[in-house]
PDB file of C-alpha atoms in Angstrom:
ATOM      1  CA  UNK X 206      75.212  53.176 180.358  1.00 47.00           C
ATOM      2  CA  UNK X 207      71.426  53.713 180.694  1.00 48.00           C
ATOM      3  CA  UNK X 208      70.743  54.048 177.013  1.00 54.00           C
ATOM      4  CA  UNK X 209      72.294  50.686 176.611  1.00 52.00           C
ATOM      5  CA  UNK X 210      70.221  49.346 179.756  1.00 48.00           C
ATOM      6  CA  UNK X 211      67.730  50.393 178.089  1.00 49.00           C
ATOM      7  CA  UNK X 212      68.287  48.749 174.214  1.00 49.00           C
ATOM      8  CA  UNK X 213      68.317  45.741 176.378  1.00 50.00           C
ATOM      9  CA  UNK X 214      65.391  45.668 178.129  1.00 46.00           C
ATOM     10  CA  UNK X 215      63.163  46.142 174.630  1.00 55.00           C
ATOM     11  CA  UNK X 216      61.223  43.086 174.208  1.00 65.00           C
ATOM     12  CA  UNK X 217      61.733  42.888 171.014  1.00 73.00           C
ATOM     13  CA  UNK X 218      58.640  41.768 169.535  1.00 80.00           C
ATOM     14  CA  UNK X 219      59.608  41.890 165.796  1.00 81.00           C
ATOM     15  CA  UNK X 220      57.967  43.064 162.725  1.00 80.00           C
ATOM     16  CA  UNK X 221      56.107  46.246 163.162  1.00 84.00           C
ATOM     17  CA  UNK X 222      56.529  46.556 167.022  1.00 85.00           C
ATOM     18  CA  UNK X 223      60.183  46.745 166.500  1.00 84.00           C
ATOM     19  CA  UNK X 224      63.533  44.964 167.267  1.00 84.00           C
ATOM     20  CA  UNK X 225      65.735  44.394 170.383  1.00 85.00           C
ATOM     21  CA  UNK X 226      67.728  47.442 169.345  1.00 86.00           C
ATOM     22  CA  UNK X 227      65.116  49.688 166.738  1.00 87.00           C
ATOM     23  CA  UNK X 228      61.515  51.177 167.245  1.00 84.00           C
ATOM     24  CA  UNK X 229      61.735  50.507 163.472  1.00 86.00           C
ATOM     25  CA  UNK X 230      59.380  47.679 161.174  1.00 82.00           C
ATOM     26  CA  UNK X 231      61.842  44.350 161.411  1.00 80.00           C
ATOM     27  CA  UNK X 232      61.348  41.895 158.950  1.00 81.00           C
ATOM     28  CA  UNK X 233      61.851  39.191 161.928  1.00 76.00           C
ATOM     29  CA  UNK X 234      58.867  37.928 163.835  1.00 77.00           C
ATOM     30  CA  UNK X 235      59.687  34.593 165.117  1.00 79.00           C
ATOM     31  CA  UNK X 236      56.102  33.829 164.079  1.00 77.00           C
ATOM     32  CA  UNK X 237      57.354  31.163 161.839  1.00 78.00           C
ATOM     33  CA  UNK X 238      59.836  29.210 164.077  1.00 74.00           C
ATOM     34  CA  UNK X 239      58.084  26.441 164.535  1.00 77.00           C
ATOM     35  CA  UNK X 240      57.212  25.412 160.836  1.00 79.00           C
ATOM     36  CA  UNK X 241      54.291  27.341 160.237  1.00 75.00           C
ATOM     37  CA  UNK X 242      53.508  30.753 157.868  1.00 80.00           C
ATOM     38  CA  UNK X 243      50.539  32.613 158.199  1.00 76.00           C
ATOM     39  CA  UNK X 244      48.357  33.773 154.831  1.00 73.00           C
ATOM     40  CA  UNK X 245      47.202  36.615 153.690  1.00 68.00           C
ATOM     41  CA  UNK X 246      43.766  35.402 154.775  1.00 77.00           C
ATOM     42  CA  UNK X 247      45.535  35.020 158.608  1.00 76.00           C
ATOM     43  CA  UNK X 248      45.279  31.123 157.769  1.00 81.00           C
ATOM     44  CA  UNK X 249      48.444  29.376 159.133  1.00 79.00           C
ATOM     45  CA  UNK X 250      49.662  26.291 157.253  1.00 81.00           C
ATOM     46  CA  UNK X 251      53.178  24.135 157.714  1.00 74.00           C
ATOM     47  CA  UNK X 252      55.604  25.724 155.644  1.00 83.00           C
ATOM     48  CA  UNK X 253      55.446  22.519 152.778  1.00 79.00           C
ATOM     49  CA  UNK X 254      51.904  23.199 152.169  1.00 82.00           C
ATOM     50  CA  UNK X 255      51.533  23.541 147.995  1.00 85.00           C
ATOM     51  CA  UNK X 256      50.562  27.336 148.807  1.00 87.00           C
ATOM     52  CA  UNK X 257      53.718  28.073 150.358  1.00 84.00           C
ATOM     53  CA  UNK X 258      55.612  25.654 147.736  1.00 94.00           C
ATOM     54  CA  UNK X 259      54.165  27.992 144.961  1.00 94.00           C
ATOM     55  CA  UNK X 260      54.907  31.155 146.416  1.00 92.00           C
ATOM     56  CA  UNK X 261      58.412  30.090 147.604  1.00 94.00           C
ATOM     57  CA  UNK X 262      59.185  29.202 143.883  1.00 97.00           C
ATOM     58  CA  UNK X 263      57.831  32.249 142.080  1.00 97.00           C
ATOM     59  CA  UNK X 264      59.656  34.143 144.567  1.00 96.00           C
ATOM     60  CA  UNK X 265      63.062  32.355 144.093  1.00 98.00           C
ATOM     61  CA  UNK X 266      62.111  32.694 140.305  1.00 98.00           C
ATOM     62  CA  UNK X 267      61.576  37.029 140.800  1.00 98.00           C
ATOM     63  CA  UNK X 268      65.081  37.070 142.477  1.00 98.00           C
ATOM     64  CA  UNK X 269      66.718  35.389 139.484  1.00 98.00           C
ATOM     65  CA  UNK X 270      65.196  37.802 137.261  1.00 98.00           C
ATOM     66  CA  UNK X 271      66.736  40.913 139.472  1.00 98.00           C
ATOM     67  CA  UNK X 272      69.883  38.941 138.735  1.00 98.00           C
ATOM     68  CA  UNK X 273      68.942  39.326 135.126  1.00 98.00           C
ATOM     69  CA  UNK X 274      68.232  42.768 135.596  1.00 97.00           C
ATOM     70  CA  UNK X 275      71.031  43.858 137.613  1.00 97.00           C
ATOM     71  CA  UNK X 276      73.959  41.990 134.914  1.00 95.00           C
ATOM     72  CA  UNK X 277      72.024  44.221 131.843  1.00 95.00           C
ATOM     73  CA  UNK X 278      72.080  47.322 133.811  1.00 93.00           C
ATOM     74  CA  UNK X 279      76.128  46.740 134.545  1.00 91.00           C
ATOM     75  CA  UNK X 280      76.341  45.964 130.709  1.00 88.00           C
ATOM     76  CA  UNK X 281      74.692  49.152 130.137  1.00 88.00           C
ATOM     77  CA  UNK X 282      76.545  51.223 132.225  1.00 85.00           C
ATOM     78  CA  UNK X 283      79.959  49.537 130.961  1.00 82.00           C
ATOM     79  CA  UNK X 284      78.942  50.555 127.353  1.00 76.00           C
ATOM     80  CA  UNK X 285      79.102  54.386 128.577  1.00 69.00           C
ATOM     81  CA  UNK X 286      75.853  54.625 126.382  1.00 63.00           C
ATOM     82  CA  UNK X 287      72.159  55.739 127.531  1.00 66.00           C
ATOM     83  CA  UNK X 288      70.413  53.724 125.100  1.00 75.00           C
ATOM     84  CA  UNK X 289      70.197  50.219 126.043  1.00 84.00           C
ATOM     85  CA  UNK X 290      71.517  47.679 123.339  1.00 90.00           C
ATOM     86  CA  UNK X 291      68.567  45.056 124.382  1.00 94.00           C
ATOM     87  CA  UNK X 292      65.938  47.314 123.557  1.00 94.00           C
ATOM     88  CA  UNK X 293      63.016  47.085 126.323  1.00 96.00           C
ATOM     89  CA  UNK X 294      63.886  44.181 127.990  1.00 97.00           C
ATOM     90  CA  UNK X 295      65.503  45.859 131.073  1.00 97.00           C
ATOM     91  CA  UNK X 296      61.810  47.585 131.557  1.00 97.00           C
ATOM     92  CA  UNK X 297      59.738  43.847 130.509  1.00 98.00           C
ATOM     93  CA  UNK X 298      61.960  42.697 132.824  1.00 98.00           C
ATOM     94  CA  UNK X 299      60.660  44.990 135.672  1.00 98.00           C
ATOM     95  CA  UNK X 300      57.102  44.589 134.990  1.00 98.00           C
ATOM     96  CA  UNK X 301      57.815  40.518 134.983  1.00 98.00           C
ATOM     97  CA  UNK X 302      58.960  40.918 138.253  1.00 98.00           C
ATOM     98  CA  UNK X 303      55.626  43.215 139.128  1.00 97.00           C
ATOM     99  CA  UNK X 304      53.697  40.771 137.786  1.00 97.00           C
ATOM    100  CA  UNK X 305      55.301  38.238 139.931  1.00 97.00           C
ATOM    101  CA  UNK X 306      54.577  39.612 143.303  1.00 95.00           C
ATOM    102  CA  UNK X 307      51.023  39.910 142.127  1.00 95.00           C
ATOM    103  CA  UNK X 308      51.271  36.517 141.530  1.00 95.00           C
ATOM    104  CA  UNK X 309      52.660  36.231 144.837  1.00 94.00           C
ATOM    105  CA  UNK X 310      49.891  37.919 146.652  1.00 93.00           C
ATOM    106  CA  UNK X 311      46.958  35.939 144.571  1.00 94.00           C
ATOM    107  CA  UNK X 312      48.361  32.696 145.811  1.00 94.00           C
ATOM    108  CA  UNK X 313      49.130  33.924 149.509  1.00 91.00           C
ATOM    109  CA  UNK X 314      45.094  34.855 149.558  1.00 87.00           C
ATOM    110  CA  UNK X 315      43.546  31.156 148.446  1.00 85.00           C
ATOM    111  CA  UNK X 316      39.967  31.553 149.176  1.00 78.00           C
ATOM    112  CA  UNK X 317      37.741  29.177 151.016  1.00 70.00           C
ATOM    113  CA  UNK X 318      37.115  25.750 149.002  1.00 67.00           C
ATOM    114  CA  UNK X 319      33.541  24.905 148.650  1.00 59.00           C
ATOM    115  CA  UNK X 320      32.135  21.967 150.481  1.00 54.00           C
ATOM    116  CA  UNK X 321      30.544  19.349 148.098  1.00 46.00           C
ATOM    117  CA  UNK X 322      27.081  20.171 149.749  1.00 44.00           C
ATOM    118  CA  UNK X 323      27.378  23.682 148.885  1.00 50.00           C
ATOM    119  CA  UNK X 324      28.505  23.042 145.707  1.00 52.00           C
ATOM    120  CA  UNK X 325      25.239  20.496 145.064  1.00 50.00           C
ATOM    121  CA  UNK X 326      23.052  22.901 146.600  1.00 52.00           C
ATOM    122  CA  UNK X 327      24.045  26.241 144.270  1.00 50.00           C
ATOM    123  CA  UNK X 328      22.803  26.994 140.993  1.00 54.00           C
ATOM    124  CA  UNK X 329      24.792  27.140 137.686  1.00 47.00           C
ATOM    125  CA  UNK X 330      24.803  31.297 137.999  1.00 49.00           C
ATOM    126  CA  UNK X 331      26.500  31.125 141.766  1.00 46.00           C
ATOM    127  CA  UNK X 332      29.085  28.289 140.574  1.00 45.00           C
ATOM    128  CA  UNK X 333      29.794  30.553 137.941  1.00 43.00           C
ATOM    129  CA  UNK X 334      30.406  33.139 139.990  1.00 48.00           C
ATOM    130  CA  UNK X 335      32.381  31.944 142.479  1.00 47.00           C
ATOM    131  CA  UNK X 336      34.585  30.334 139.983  1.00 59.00           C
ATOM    132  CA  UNK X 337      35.379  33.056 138.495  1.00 75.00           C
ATOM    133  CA  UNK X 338      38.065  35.516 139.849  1.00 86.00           C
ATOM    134  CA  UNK X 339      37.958  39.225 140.437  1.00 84.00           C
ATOM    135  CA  UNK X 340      41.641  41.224 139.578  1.00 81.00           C
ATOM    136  CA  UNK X 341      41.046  43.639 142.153  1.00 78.00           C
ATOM    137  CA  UNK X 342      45.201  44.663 142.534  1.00 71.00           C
ATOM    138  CA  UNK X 343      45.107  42.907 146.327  1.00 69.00           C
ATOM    139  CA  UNK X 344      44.985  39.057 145.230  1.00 72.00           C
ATOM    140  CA  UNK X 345      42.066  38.608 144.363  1.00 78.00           C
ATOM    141  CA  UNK X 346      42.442  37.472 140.518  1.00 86.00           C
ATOM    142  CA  UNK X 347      45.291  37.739 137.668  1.00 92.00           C
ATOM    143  CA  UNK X 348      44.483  39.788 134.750  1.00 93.00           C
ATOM    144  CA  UNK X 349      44.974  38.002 131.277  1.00 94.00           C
ATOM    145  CA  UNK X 350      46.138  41.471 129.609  1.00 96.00           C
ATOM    146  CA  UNK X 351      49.727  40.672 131.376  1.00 97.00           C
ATOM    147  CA  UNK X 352      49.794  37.187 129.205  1.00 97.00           C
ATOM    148  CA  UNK X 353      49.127  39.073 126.240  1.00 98.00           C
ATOM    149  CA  UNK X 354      52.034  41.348 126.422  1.00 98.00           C
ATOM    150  CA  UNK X 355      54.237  38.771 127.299  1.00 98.00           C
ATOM    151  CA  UNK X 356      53.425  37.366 123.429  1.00 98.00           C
ATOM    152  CA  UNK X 357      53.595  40.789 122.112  1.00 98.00           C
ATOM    153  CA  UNK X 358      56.971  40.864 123.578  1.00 98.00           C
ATOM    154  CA  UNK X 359      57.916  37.852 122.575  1.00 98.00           C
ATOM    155  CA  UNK X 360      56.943  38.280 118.723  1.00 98.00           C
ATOM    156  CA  UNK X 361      58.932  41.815 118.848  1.00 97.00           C
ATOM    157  CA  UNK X 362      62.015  39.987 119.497  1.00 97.00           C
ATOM    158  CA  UNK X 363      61.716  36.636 117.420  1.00 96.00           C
ATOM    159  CA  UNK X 364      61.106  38.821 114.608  1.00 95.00           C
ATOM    160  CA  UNK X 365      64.858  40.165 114.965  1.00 94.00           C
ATOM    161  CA  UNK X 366      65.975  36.645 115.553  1.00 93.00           C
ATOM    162  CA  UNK X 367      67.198  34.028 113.158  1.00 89.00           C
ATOM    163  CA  UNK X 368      64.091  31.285 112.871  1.00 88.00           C
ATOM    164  CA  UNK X 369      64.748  28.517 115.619  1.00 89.00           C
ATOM    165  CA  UNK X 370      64.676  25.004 114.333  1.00 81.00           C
ATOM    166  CA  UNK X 371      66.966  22.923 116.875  1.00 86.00           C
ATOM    167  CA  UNK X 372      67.603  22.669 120.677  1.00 91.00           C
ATOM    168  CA  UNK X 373      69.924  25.478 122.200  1.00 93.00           C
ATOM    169  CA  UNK X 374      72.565  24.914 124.937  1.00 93.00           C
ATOM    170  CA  UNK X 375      71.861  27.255 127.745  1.00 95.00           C
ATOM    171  CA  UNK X 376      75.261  28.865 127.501  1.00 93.00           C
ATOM    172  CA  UNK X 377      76.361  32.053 126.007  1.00 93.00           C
ATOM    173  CA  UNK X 378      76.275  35.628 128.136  1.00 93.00           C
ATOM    174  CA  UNK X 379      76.176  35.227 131.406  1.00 95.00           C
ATOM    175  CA  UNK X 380      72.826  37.277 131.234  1.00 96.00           C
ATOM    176  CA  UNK X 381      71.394  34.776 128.710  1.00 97.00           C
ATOM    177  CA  UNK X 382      72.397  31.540 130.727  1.00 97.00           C
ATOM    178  CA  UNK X 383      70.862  33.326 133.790  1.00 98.00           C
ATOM    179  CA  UNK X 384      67.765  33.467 131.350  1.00 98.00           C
ATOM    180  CA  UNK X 385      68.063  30.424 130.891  1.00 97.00           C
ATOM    181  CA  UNK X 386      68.542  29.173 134.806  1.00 98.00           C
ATOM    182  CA  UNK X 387      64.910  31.777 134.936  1.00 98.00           C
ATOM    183  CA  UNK X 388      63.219  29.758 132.458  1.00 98.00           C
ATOM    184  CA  UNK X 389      63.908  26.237 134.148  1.00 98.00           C
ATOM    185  CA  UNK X 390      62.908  27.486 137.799  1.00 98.00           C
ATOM    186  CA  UNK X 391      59.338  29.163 136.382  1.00 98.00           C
ATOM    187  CA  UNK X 392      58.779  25.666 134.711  1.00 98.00           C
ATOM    188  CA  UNK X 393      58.876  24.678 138.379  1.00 98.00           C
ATOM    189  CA  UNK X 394      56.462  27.283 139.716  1.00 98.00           C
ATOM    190  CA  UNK X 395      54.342  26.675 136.991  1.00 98.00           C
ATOM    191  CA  UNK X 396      54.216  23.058 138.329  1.00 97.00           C
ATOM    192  CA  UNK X 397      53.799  24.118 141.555  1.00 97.00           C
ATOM    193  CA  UNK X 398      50.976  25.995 140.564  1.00 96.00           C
ATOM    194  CA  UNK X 399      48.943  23.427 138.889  1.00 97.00           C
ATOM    195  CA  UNK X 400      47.685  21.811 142.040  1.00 95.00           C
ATOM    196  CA  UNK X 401      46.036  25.266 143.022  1.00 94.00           C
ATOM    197  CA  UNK X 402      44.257  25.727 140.110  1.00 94.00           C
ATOM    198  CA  UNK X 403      42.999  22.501 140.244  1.00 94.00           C
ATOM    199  CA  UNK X 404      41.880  22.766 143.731  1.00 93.00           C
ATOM    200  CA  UNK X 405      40.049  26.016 142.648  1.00 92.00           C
ATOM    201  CA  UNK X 406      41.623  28.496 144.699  1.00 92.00           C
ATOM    202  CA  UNK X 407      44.126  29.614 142.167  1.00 94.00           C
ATOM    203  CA  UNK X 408      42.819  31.854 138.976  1.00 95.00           C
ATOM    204  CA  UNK X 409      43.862  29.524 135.936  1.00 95.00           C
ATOM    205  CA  UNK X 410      45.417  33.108 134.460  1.00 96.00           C
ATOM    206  CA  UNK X 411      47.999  33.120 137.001  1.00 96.00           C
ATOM    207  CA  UNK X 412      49.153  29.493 135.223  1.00 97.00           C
ATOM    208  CA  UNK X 413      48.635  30.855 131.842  1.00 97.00           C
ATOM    209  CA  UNK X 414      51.080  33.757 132.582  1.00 98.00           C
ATOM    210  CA  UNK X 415      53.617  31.056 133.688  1.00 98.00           C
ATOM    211  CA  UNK X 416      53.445  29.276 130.987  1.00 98.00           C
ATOM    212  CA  UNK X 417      54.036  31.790 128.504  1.00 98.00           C
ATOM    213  CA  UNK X 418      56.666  33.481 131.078  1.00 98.00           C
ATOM    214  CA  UNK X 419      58.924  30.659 130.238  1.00 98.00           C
ATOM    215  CA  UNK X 420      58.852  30.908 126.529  1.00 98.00           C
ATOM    216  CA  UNK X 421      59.620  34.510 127.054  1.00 98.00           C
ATOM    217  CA  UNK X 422      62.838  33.731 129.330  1.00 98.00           C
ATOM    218  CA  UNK X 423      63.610  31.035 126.205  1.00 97.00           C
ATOM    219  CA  UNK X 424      63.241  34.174 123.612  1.00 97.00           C
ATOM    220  CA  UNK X 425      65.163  36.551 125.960  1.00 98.00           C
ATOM    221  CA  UNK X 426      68.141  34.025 126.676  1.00 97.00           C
ATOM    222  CA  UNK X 427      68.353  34.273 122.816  1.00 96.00           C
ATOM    223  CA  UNK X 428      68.047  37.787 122.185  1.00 97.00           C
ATOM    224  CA  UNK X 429      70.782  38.835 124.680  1.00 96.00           C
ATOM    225  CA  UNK X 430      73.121  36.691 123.100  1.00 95.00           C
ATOM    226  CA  UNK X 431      72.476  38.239 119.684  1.00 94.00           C
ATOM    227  CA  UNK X 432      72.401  41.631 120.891  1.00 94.00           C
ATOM    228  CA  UNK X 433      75.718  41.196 122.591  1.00 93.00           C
ATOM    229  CA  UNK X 434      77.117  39.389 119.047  1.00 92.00           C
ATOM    230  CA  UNK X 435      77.556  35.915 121.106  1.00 92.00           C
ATOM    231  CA  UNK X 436      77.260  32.525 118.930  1.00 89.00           C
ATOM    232  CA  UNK X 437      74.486  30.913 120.179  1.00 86.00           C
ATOM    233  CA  UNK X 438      75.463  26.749 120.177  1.00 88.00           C
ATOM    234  CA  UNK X 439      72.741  24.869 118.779  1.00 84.00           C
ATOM    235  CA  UNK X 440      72.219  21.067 119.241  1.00 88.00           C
ATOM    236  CA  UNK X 441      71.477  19.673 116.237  1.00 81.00           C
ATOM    237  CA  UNK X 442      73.265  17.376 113.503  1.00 78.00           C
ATOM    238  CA  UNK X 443      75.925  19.019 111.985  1.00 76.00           C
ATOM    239  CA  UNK X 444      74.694  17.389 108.857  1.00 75.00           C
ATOM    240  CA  UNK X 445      72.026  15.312 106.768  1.00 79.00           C
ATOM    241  CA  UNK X 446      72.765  12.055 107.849  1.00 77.00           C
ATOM    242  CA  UNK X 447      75.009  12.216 110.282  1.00 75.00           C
ATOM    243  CA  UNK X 448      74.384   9.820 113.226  1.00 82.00           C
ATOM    244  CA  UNK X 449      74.756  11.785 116.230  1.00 80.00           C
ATOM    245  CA  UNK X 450      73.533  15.440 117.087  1.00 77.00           C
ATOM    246  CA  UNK X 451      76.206  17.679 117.996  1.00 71.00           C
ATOM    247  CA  UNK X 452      76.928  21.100 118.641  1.00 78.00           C
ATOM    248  CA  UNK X 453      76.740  23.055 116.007  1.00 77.00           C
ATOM    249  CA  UNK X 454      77.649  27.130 116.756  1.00 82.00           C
ATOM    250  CA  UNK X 455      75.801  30.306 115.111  1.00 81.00           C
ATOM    251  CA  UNK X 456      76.604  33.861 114.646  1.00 81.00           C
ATOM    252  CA  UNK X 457      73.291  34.949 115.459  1.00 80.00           C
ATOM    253  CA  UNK X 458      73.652  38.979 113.686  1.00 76.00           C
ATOM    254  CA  UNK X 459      75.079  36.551 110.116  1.00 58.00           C
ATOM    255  CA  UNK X 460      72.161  34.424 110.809  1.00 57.00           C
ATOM    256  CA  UNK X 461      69.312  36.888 110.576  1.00 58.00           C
ATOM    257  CA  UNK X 462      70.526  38.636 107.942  1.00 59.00           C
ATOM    258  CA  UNK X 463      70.523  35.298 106.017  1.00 51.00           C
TER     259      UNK X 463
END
């Protein structure tokens, strides 16, 4: 009876201090019940502000790619076979989502915007400097090496693939239509992005590495399909001449070979 008198009587602060019933960290705070989130700088801003817009997208777009994850690694397991059948995608798949919490963390640290009269009154070397970001591993900037792996991993796995020369229907595997879902929500982070970059608190790299993350979700959707032997259903006239595109389906493995 007193140990329960006593769970009761915690305050309860959340977060660190603990919970109504655990000493432990809580990931409730109650810091953000009335429509505000608080930066990394200790900024607070309504909860629609573009920085929160952007880092609520890339976040909803990390989760889909765990989904992603988690479907190849049941594949995997169901094949009774150590060596994965997609090659490295289940590991590019964990450093995307890496990447994406550093992306995370850049945006959730904007710094300050400089005034128009501090602008006028700087040189060319200090505008040059402070428009210019620092990848420091805390926020501070996005380094460009991430982009280029991306396109390393995306020539590795067009080179397997038939050449592409027609629209796709996001369909197949349910880990290449989840790909595909991936691809359509970074799109919208990338958007969402934009207006930070132009607003200069936002290292432009961060975009680039959006950009290019889609056309690696678009190249991925594709490869699963072929490594799990699914027809990929192209839309595309069936024909020369024919009137109306159509679907039109592909044995990907035939294809290649061709």
């Amino acid at each position: 009876m007193r140990n329960k008198e006593k769970k009761n009587n915690r305050t309860g602060k959340g977060g660190r201090h603990g919970g109504r019933h655990t000493s432990k960290n809580v990931p409730y705070t109650r810091t953000g019940d009335k429509g505000l989130s608080q930066l990394l700088t200790g900024e607070k801003r309504k909860k629609y502000d573009s920085a929160f817009e952007a880092m609520g997208t890339v976040d909803e777009l990390c989760s889909i790619v765990g989904t992603v994850h988690a479907e190849l690694s049941i594949s995997i397991v169901s094949l009774d076979n150590s060596t994965s059948p997609y090659g490295d995608l289940p590991e590019w798949l964990l450093e995307v989502m890496s990447r994406l919490f550093d992306i995370g963390s850049h945006v959730a640290n904007p710094r300050r915007k400089k005034k128009e009269e501090e602008e006028s009154d700087s040189d060319g070397e200090d505008n040059a400097k402070y428009n210019s970001f620092v990848c420091d591993g805390v926020g501070g900037g996005f380094d460009p090496e991430h982009i280029e792996d991306l396109e390393d991993w995306i020539d590795e796995m067009t080179d397997k693939l038939p050449e592409l020369s027609s629209f796709v229907l996001p369909t197949g595997g349910k880990a290449s239509a989840q790909l595909h879902v991936a691809r359509t929500v970074c799109r919208r982070a990338e958007r969402r992005t934009v207006l930070l970059v132009d607003d200069g608190v936002c290292d432009p790299n961060a975009l680039r590495y959006l950009n290019r993350l889609s056309d690696f979700f678009f190249t991925a959707a594709r490869w699963t399909n072929f490594c799990e032997g699914i027809e990929e259903i192209q839309y595309r006239r069936p024909h020369r001449g024919a009137k109306q595109r159509g679907r039109v389906k592909v044995n990907l493995e035939y294809a290649s070979q061709g």
